[in-house]
Short mmCIF file of C-alpha atoms in Angstrom, two decimals:
data_model
loop_
_atom_site.label_atom_id
_atom_site.label_comp_id
_atom_site.label_asym_id
_atom_site.label_seq_id
_atom_site.Cartn_x
_atom_site.Cartn_y
_atom_site.Cartn_z
CA MET A 12 5.38 -21.51 -23.05
CA SER A 13 3.55 -24.13 -20.98
CA LEU A 14 2.61 -24.19 -17.31
CA VAL A 15 0.77 -26.74 -15.17
CA VAL A 16 -0.54 -25.75 -11.75
CA ARG A 17 -2.31 -28.15 -9.40
CA ALA A 18 -4.00 -27.58 -6.09
CA ARG A 19 -6.22 -29.38 -3.61
CA ARG A 20 -8.59 -26.46 -3.95
CA VAL A 21 -9.29 -24.90 -7.34
CA VAL A 22 -12.21 -22.54 -7.93
CA LEU A 23 -13.84 -23.66 -11.18
CA PRO A 24 -17.10 -22.55 -12.83
CA ALA A 25 -18.88 -25.63 -11.49
CA GLY A 26 -17.52 -25.23 -7.97
CA GLU A 27 -14.39 -25.95 -5.98
CA ARG A 28 -12.40 -29.18 -6.26
CA ALA A 29 -8.90 -30.59 -6.48
CA ALA A 30 -7.54 -30.24 -10.01
CA ALA A 31 -4.58 -29.68 -12.27
CA VAL A 32 -4.75 -26.79 -14.72
CA TYR A 33 -2.76 -27.10 -17.96
CA THR A 34 -1.79 -24.08 -20.04
CA GLU A 35 -0.07 -23.58 -23.37
CA HIS A 36 0.79 -20.33 -25.15
CA GLY A 37 -1.12 -18.30 -22.59
CA ARG A 38 -4.40 -20.24 -22.73
CA ILE A 39 -5.90 -22.94 -20.52
CA THR A 40 -5.84 -26.21 -22.47
CA ALA A 41 -7.12 -28.74 -19.93
CA VAL A 42 -8.40 -29.16 -16.39
CA THR A 43 -7.77 -32.67 -15.06
CA PRO A 44 -7.81 -34.50 -11.73
CA PHE A 45 -5.11 -33.46 -9.28
CA GLY A 46 -3.19 -36.74 -9.57
CA ASP A 47 -2.81 -36.54 -13.34
CA ALA A 48 -0.35 -33.64 -13.24
CA PRO A 49 3.26 -34.19 -14.38
CA ALA A 50 6.14 -34.11 -11.92
CA ALA A 51 7.13 -30.63 -13.12
CA ALA A 52 3.77 -29.12 -12.18
CA VAL A 53 3.63 -26.24 -9.72
CA THR A 54 1.92 -27.70 -6.64
CA LEU A 55 0.21 -25.33 -4.26
CA ALA A 56 0.61 -25.61 -0.51
CA ASP A 57 -2.24 -27.03 1.55
CA ASP A 58 -3.26 -23.55 2.74
CA GLU A 59 -3.51 -22.15 -0.82
CA VAL A 60 -6.34 -22.02 -3.34
CA LEU A 61 -6.02 -21.53 -7.10
CA ILE A 62 -8.50 -18.96 -8.39
CA PRO A 63 -8.99 -17.24 -11.74
CA GLY A 64 -7.44 -13.84 -12.22
CA LEU A 65 -9.79 -11.14 -11.01
CA VAL A 66 -11.30 -8.52 -13.29
CA ASP A 67 -11.75 -4.97 -11.99
CA SER A 68 -14.00 -3.08 -14.37
CA HIS A 69 -13.89 0.20 -12.44
CA VAL A 70 -10.40 1.71 -12.18
CA HIS A 71 -9.35 5.33 -12.59
CA VAL A 72 -5.78 5.18 -13.88
CA ASN A 73 -5.71 8.95 -14.60
CA GLU A 74 -2.91 8.79 -17.20
CA PRO A 75 -2.22 10.91 -19.16
CA GLY A 76 -2.92 14.30 -17.66
CA ARG A 77 -3.10 13.43 -13.96
CA THR A 78 -0.40 10.77 -13.82
CA GLU A 79 0.81 12.19 -10.51
CA TRP A 80 -2.45 10.77 -9.06
CA GLU A 81 -1.87 7.29 -10.52
CA GLY A 82 -0.53 5.81 -13.74
CA PHE A 83 -0.59 2.65 -15.82
CA ALA A 84 2.69 1.30 -14.42
CA THR A 85 1.78 1.76 -10.76
CA ALA A 86 -1.91 0.86 -11.09
CA THR A 87 -1.23 -2.39 -12.94
CA ARG A 88 1.54 -3.43 -10.53
CA ALA A 89 -0.90 -2.86 -7.67
CA ALA A 90 -3.53 -4.84 -9.53
CA ALA A 91 -1.22 -7.81 -10.03
CA ALA A 92 -0.22 -7.75 -6.37
CA GLY A 93 -3.91 -7.96 -5.48
CA GLY A 94 -4.71 -10.84 -7.85
CA VAL A 95 -6.32 -8.62 -10.49
CA THR A 96 -5.17 -9.63 -13.97
CA THR A 97 -7.47 -7.37 -15.98
CA ILE A 98 -8.58 -3.80 -15.34
CA VAL A 99 -10.94 -1.58 -17.28
CA ASP A 100 -9.86 2.05 -17.21
CA MET A 101 -12.46 4.76 -16.68
CA PRO A 102 -12.61 7.64 -19.21
CA LEU A 103 -11.87 10.22 -16.49
CA ASN A 104 -9.83 11.65 -14.73
CA SER A 105 -7.31 11.56 -17.53
CA VAL A 106 -6.71 14.56 -19.78
CA PRO A 107 -8.01 14.27 -22.40
CA PRO A 108 -10.95 12.18 -21.21
CA THR A 109 -11.80 9.21 -23.41
CA THR A 110 -14.76 10.84 -25.16
CA SER A 111 -13.55 10.43 -28.76
CA VAL A 112 -11.60 7.91 -30.79
CA ASP A 113 -8.67 10.33 -30.96
CA ALA A 114 -8.61 10.52 -27.15
CA LEU A 115 -8.78 6.72 -26.94
CA HIS A 116 -5.68 6.54 -29.14
CA VAL A 117 -3.92 8.98 -26.79
CA LYS A 118 -4.82 6.74 -23.83
CA ARG A 119 -3.62 3.59 -25.59
CA ARG A 120 -0.31 5.19 -26.52
CA ALA A 121 0.20 6.25 -22.91
CA ALA A 122 -0.38 2.69 -21.69
CA GLU A 123 1.68 0.79 -24.27
CA GLY A 124 4.67 -1.07 -22.92
CA GLN A 125 4.13 -0.35 -19.23
CA VAL A 126 1.15 -2.46 -18.13
CA ALA A 127 1.71 -5.44 -15.83
CA VAL A 128 -1.83 -6.77 -16.41
CA ASP A 129 -4.28 -6.59 -19.29
CA VAL A 130 -6.15 -3.31 -19.74
CA ALA A 131 -9.42 -2.53 -21.49
CA PHE A 132 -11.06 0.89 -21.74
CA TRP A 133 -14.39 2.59 -21.16
CA GLY A 134 -15.38 5.49 -23.37
CA GLY A 135 -17.27 8.51 -22.12
CA ALA A 136 -20.71 9.95 -22.88
CA VAL A 137 -20.79 13.72 -22.38
CA PRO A 138 -22.91 16.54 -23.83
CA GLY A 139 -22.35 16.87 -27.56
CA ASN A 140 -20.54 13.61 -28.31
CA VAL A 141 -23.42 11.32 -29.34
CA ASP A 142 -21.78 11.07 -32.77
CA GLN A 143 -18.68 9.57 -31.09
CA LEU A 144 -20.45 6.69 -29.33
CA ARG A 145 -20.58 4.29 -32.28
CA PRO A 146 -16.99 5.05 -33.39
CA LEU A 147 -15.79 4.46 -29.81
CA HIS A 148 -17.69 1.16 -29.74
CA GLU A 149 -16.16 0.12 -33.07
CA ALA A 150 -12.71 1.12 -31.78
CA GLY A 151 -13.08 -1.44 -28.98
CA VAL A 152 -14.23 0.32 -25.81
CA VAL A 153 -16.31 -1.99 -23.62
CA GLY A 154 -19.02 0.63 -23.12
CA VAL A 155 -19.40 4.28 -22.22
CA LYS A 156 -19.58 6.00 -18.85
CA CYS A 157 -21.66 9.03 -17.97
CA PHE A 158 -22.33 11.17 -14.93
CA LEU A 159 -25.81 12.36 -14.01
CA LEU A 160 -24.35 15.21 -11.93
CA ASP A 161 -21.08 17.17 -11.75
CA SER A 162 -18.19 14.71 -12.10
CA GLY A 163 -15.74 16.83 -10.14
CA VAL A 164 -13.57 17.57 -13.19
CA PRO A 165 -14.59 20.21 -15.75
CA GLU A 166 -13.54 18.26 -18.82
CA PHE A 167 -16.16 15.54 -18.16
CA PRO A 168 -19.54 17.30 -17.78
CA PRO A 169 -22.75 15.45 -16.88
CA LEU A 170 -25.71 14.48 -19.03
CA ASP A 171 -29.14 15.94 -18.36
CA ASP A 172 -32.21 13.78 -19.00
CA ALA A 173 -32.41 14.76 -22.66
CA GLY A 174 -28.70 14.03 -23.12
CA LEU A 175 -29.05 10.69 -21.33
CA ARG A 176 -31.92 9.64 -23.56
CA ALA A 177 -30.09 10.73 -26.70
CA ALA A 178 -27.05 8.67 -25.70
CA LEU A 179 -29.18 5.63 -24.85
CA THR A 180 -31.12 5.89 -28.12
CA GLU A 181 -27.84 5.83 -30.03
CA LEU A 182 -26.37 2.99 -27.95
CA ALA A 183 -29.50 0.88 -28.40
CA ARG A 184 -28.91 0.92 -32.17
CA PHE A 185 -25.80 -1.27 -31.76
CA ASN A 186 -26.48 -2.82 -28.34
CA GLY A 187 -23.85 -0.68 -26.65
CA LEU A 188 -23.62 -0.43 -22.87
CA LEU A 189 -23.91 2.73 -20.77
CA VAL A 190 -22.61 2.78 -17.19
CA ALA A 191 -23.77 5.63 -15.01
CA HIS A 192 -22.74 7.47 -11.87
CA ALA A 193 -26.26 7.80 -10.52
CA GLU A 194 -26.79 10.66 -8.08
CA ASP A 195 -29.41 13.37 -8.60
CA ALA A 196 -27.94 16.88 -8.67
CA GLY A 197 -31.25 18.45 -7.64
CA VAL A 198 -31.59 16.31 -4.54
CA ILE A 199 -28.02 17.12 -3.53
CA ALA A 200 -28.52 20.84 -4.20
CA ALA A 201 -31.47 20.80 -1.78
CA ALA A 202 -29.47 19.03 0.95
CA PRO A 203 -27.36 20.90 3.52
CA PRO A 204 -23.80 21.50 2.31
CA PRO A 205 -20.91 19.57 3.88
CA ALA A 206 -19.39 21.31 6.87
CA GLY A 207 -15.71 21.02 7.72
CA SER A 208 -14.50 17.90 9.50
CA SER A 209 -17.94 16.43 10.31
CA TYR A 210 -18.51 13.14 8.52
CA ALA A 211 -22.18 13.22 9.54
CA ALA A 212 -22.52 16.56 7.74
CA PHE A 213 -20.82 15.20 4.63
CA LEU A 214 -23.11 12.16 4.64
CA ALA A 215 -26.18 14.40 4.98
CA SER A 216 -25.00 16.44 2.00
CA ARG A 217 -25.31 13.40 -0.31
CA PRO A 218 -28.44 11.58 0.90
CA GLY A 219 -29.51 8.17 -0.29
CA ALA A 220 -32.50 9.78 -1.97
CA ALA A 221 -30.08 11.23 -4.53
CA GLU A 222 -29.12 7.73 -5.64
CA GLU A 223 -32.71 6.53 -5.67
CA SER A 224 -33.94 9.47 -7.74
CA ALA A 225 -31.14 9.18 -10.30
CA ILE A 226 -31.56 5.42 -10.61
CA ALA A 227 -35.31 5.86 -11.14
CA GLY A 228 -34.57 8.27 -13.98
CA LEU A 229 -32.03 5.88 -15.47
CA VAL A 230 -34.53 3.01 -15.28
CA ALA A 231 -37.19 5.10 -17.02
CA ALA A 232 -34.79 6.10 -19.81
CA ALA A 233 -33.59 2.51 -20.26
CA ARG A 234 -37.16 1.24 -20.38
CA ASP A 235 -38.15 3.80 -23.01
CA THR A 236 -35.09 3.27 -25.24
CA GLY A 237 -34.46 -0.46 -24.73
CA ALA A 238 -30.76 0.22 -24.07
CA ARG A 239 -28.46 -1.68 -21.72
CA VAL A 240 -27.45 0.24 -18.59
CA HIS A 241 -25.34 -0.41 -15.52
CA VAL A 242 -25.28 1.44 -12.19
CA VAL A 243 -21.79 1.93 -10.82
CA HIS A 244 -20.80 1.98 -7.13
CA LEU A 245 -24.16 1.52 -5.40
CA ALA A 246 -23.99 2.69 -1.78
CA ASP A 247 -27.69 3.13 -0.98
CA ALA A 248 -29.26 -0.27 -0.31
CA ASP A 249 -32.72 1.32 -0.36
CA ALA A 250 -32.39 1.47 -4.16
CA VAL A 251 -32.21 -2.33 -4.45
CA PRO A 252 -36.01 -2.92 -4.57
CA LEU A 253 -36.29 -0.36 -7.39
CA LEU A 254 -33.62 -2.21 -9.37
CA ARG A 255 -35.24 -5.57 -8.64
CA ARG A 256 -38.60 -4.35 -9.95
CA ALA A 257 -37.00 -2.88 -13.06
CA ARG A 258 -35.33 -6.16 -13.93
CA ALA A 259 -38.55 -8.07 -13.32
CA ASP A 260 -40.18 -5.70 -15.83
CA GLY A 261 -37.55 -6.52 -18.44
CA VAL A 262 -35.34 -3.45 -18.12
CA ARG A 263 -31.77 -4.39 -19.02
CA ILE A 264 -30.02 -3.03 -15.96
CA THR A 265 -27.18 -4.35 -13.81
CA VAL A 266 -25.50 -2.93 -10.73
CA GLU A 267 -22.21 -3.07 -8.85
CA THR A 268 -21.05 -2.15 -5.39
CA CYS A 269 -17.55 -1.63 -4.00
CA PRO A 270 -15.34 -3.00 -1.23
CA HIS A 271 -15.51 0.20 0.81
CA TYR A 272 -19.31 0.04 1.01
CA LEU A 273 -19.03 -3.58 2.17
CA THR A 274 -16.21 -2.95 4.66
CA PHE A 275 -16.80 0.39 6.36
CA ALA A 276 -19.84 2.05 7.90
CA ALA A 277 -20.61 5.72 8.48
CA GLU A 278 -20.74 5.24 12.24
CA GLU A 279 -17.07 4.17 12.16
CA VAL A 280 -15.70 7.01 10.00
CA PRO A 281 -13.89 9.51 12.22
CA ASP A 282 -14.47 13.22 11.88
CA GLY A 283 -11.64 14.61 9.78
CA GLY A 284 -11.06 11.18 8.20
CA THR A 285 -10.98 12.44 4.64
CA ALA A 286 -9.25 9.26 3.42
CA PHE A 287 -12.79 7.78 3.63
CA LYS A 288 -14.38 10.41 1.39
CA CYS A 289 -16.00 9.06 -1.75
CA CYS A 290 -19.13 9.81 -3.76
CA PRO A 291 -21.65 8.42 -3.16
CA PRO A 292 -20.55 8.25 0.46
CA ILE A 293 -20.00 5.31 2.77
CA ARG A 294 -23.40 4.96 4.42
CA GLU A 295 -24.66 3.54 7.72
CA THR A 296 -24.26 -0.04 8.92
CA ARG A 297 -27.75 -1.02 7.78
CA HIS A 298 -26.82 -0.19 4.18
CA ARG A 299 -23.60 -2.20 4.39
CA GLU A 300 -25.40 -5.28 5.69
CA ALA A 301 -28.25 -4.92 3.19
CA LEU A 302 -25.72 -4.72 0.34
CA TRP A 303 -24.20 -8.01 1.51
CA THR A 304 -27.66 -9.54 1.49
CA ALA A 305 -28.33 -8.16 -1.98
CA LEU A 306 -25.11 -9.71 -3.26
CA ALA A 307 -25.95 -13.09 -1.76
CA ASP A 308 -29.46 -12.90 -3.24
CA GLY A 309 -28.24 -11.90 -6.72
CA ASP A 310 -29.76 -8.42 -6.64
CA VAL A 311 -26.29 -6.83 -6.91
CA ASP A 312 -24.25 -8.33 -9.73
CA LEU A 313 -20.61 -7.60 -9.05
CA VAL A 314 -18.00 -5.99 -6.81
CA VAL A 315 -15.27 -3.74 -8.22
CA SER A 316 -12.89 -1.31 -6.58
CA ASP A 317 -13.71 2.13 -8.02
CA HIS A 318 -10.02 2.76 -7.41
CA SER A 319 -9.89 6.56 -7.51
CA PRO A 320 -6.67 7.85 -5.96
CA CYS A 321 -5.18 11.31 -5.85
CA THR A 322 -2.14 13.03 -4.43
CA PRO A 323 -2.14 13.30 -0.61
CA ASP A 324 -2.52 17.08 -0.65
CA LEU A 325 -5.88 16.79 -2.46
CA LYS A 326 -7.23 14.64 0.38
CA ARG A 327 -6.71 17.64 2.70
CA LEU A 328 -5.47 15.49 5.53
CA ASP A 329 -3.91 18.66 6.95
CA VAL A 330 -7.31 20.16 7.81
CA GLY A 331 -9.61 17.13 7.57
CA ASP A 332 -12.22 19.12 5.66
CA PHE A 333 -14.72 16.93 3.79
CA ALA A 334 -15.94 19.89 1.75
CA LEU A 335 -12.46 20.51 0.35
CA ALA A 336 -11.08 16.96 0.00
CA TRP A 337 -11.07 14.98 -3.25
CA GLY A 338 -13.64 12.19 -3.18
CA GLY A 339 -12.17 8.84 -4.08
CA ILE A 340 -10.74 5.74 -2.41
CA ALA A 341 -7.54 3.93 -3.37
CA SER A 342 -8.15 0.19 -2.99
CA LEU A 343 -7.13 -1.71 -6.12
CA GLN A 344 -4.50 -3.88 -4.40
CA VAL A 345 -6.62 -4.71 -1.34
CA ALA A 346 -10.08 -5.02 -2.89
CA PHE A 347 -10.23 -8.81 -3.04
CA PRO A 348 -8.89 -9.50 0.47
CA ALA A 349 -11.19 -6.82 1.86
CA VAL A 350 -14.27 -8.38 0.30
CA TRP A 351 -13.17 -11.89 1.26
CA THR A 352 -12.65 -10.75 4.86
CA GLY A 353 -16.22 -9.50 5.00
CA ALA A 354 -17.65 -12.49 3.14
CA ARG A 355 -16.11 -15.16 5.36
CA ALA A 356 -17.29 -13.28 8.46
CA ARG A 357 -20.83 -13.64 7.08
CA GLY A 358 -20.54 -17.30 6.10
CA LEU A 359 -20.23 -16.68 2.36
CA GLY A 360 -17.95 -18.85 0.25
CA LEU A 361 -14.82 -18.08 -1.72
CA ALA A 362 -16.41 -19.22 -4.97
CA GLN A 363 -19.14 -16.61 -4.51
CA VAL A 364 -16.61 -13.82 -4.05
CA VAL A 365 -14.66 -14.99 -7.10
CA GLY A 366 -17.88 -14.92 -9.08
CA TRP A 367 -18.59 -11.33 -8.06
CA MET A 368 -15.03 -10.15 -8.75
CA SER A 369 -13.96 -12.21 -11.78
CA ALA A 370 -16.73 -13.81 -13.83
CA ALA A 371 -19.32 -11.04 -13.39
CA PRO A 372 -17.14 -8.04 -14.29
CA ALA A 373 -15.67 -9.96 -17.24
CA ARG A 374 -19.22 -10.60 -18.44
CA LEU A 375 -20.19 -6.94 -17.96
CA ALA A 376 -17.22 -5.77 -20.03
CA GLY A 377 -17.67 -8.43 -22.70
CA LEU A 378 -14.18 -9.85 -22.14
CA THR A 379 -14.86 -13.43 -23.15
CA GLY A 380 -11.36 -14.72 -22.49
CA LYS A 381 -11.45 -13.70 -18.85
CA GLY A 382 -13.27 -14.59 -15.66
CA ALA A 383 -12.85 -18.34 -15.13
CA ILE A 384 -10.49 -21.29 -15.01
CA ALA A 385 -11.84 -23.11 -18.06
CA VAL A 386 -10.50 -24.52 -21.30
CA GLY A 387 -9.99 -21.77 -23.87
CA LYS A 388 -9.79 -18.95 -21.34
CA ASP A 389 -6.62 -16.94 -20.76
CA ALA A 390 -4.25 -18.60 -18.30
CA ASP A 391 -4.76 -15.87 -15.69
CA LEU A 392 -4.23 -17.66 -12.39
CA VAL A 393 -3.85 -16.52 -8.80
CA VAL A 394 -2.55 -18.29 -5.71
CA PHE A 395 -4.61 -17.15 -2.74
CA ALA A 396 -4.11 -18.04 0.93
CA PRO A 397 -7.62 -17.51 2.35
CA ASP A 398 -6.72 -17.92 6.01
CA GLU A 399 -3.59 -15.77 6.17
CA ARG A 400 -3.92 -12.67 8.34
CA TRP A 401 -2.04 -9.54 7.36
CA GLN A 402 -2.07 -5.84 8.04
CA VAL A 403 -2.31 -3.32 5.21
CA GLY A 404 0.95 -1.41 4.99
CA GLU A 405 2.93 -0.22 2.00
CA LEU A 406 1.08 -0.68 -1.28
CA ALA A 407 2.10 -0.45 -4.93
CA HIS A 408 -0.31 2.42 -5.65
CA ARG A 409 1.46 5.65 -6.64
CA ASN A 410 0.09 7.47 -3.59
CA PRO A 411 -0.26 5.90 -0.13
CA VAL A 412 -3.52 7.41 1.15
CA THR A 413 -6.17 4.75 1.77
CA PRO A 414 -8.71 4.13 4.54
CA TYR A 415 -7.47 0.52 4.63
CA ALA A 416 -4.08 1.57 6.05
CA GLY A 417 -3.31 -0.47 9.16
CA ARG A 418 -6.41 -2.63 8.82
CA GLU A 419 -6.09 -6.37 9.38
CA LEU A 420 -7.44 -8.47 6.52
CA ARG A 421 -7.85 -12.19 5.95
CA GLY A 422 -6.60 -13.74 2.75
CA ARG A 423 -3.45 -12.86 0.85
CA VAL A 424 -2.43 -13.13 -2.78
CA ARG A 425 0.88 -14.99 -3.06
CA ARG A 426 1.43 -15.43 -6.82
CA THR A 427 -0.20 -14.12 -9.99
CA TRP A 428 0.16 -15.42 -13.54
CA LEU A 429 -1.01 -13.43 -16.56
CA ARG A 430 -1.51 -15.72 -19.56
CA GLY A 431 0.84 -18.22 -17.96
CA ARG A 432 3.62 -15.79 -17.02
CA GLU A 433 4.28 -14.55 -13.52
CA THR A 434 3.67 -10.84 -13.11
CA ASP A 435 6.81 -10.16 -11.06
CA GLY A 436 8.94 -9.63 -14.19
CA PRO A 437 8.86 -7.08 -17.03
CA PRO A 438 5.37 -5.87 -17.92
CA THR A 439 3.60 -8.21 -20.34
CA GLY A 440 0.06 -6.86 -20.18
CA ARG A 441 -1.94 -6.27 -23.32
CA LEU A 442 -4.40 -3.59 -24.34
CA LEU A 443 -7.75 -5.29 -24.89
CA ARG A 444 -10.79 -4.51 -26.99
CA ARG A 445 -14.38 -5.41 -26.30
CA GLY A 446 -14.94 -9.09 -27.04
CA SER A 447 -11.24 -9.95 -26.70
CA PRO A 448 -11.04 -13.78 -26.64
#
């Protein structure tokens, strides 16, 4: 199957220009001047831009075990609708969690035949499974995830410092990657507990110092073991200087943030607004703006959704109690428009956003066939209208609760191709392994 798409604006690795993109058998075979395209080429409208398919390396699909929260069919349809052509599934909150090769096989069997986009998998590092880390790596996971405090689900316990260092020592032997939820349980235990509907009280219960302390411990362990580490969902901008210094010292550490930390601010979250609850929490305006600066300066590497939905009853919208509500934000379908809305308001370019949400997460996950419109890459292409205004309404996620509901965004995805095929038909996604070309 062949496809040629041309546009006056195409986001390429070297920048944006008019071009025609040729594909054959699911791969990009050539990128030529706009005028060289054949008559049968798909020609984008003047208000549309051709961008590479986005890669979201932080998605909780939850299937099997908690499929009523989300599932492969619904998550990947939502991804495609949002221009995301590859997701990487987190090892929790599925049951069983992906902490062994056998559990990985269970996850793969659950996903087969129902994914609308390509799917790769993280493994998990938990107490007692150091002997599973190399087999998981060899079975194709892109890395392993750990928590440095209670994960919220009993089947995925956290690592203490000794467990963290044991995992990193093992991963360093084969250059494996560990990604970490970095909050310090001791700091949080010493903070006041969340109290009912007060967002201020919930925020105080998970102070920024908890992120800084946990990241400092992760940096020290990575420095001592030489392992590669990655900090997921950074909310506390005060940790950025610590990360900058660590990298300057040669520590192999990267970091991501999420659309909700770039879009919302604590001062705007209403009391009782449990749709906004996530961990670490949405922090004050100064953190949001500092995270934007850190992205622009290269101190934060990528932006991914941390799509973590649940059933509406677990959000406790009936009582608005932050202490009782599940912490997680559903955003997979709206992540790219949300980030683009914030970026354009701050004078940042579309190519920068694409870099943060396509090339960088593909590089983190070692998915060499993804992340750019370039010869040899998968023909994952997205038609994006950057100026279109729209209001978030019904989404393809299994459950409708999201803090983006009713919000006006700029930029809309109009078409998505996965390896040269439109994603509006039967599911054609593949299950990927680390290093998939």
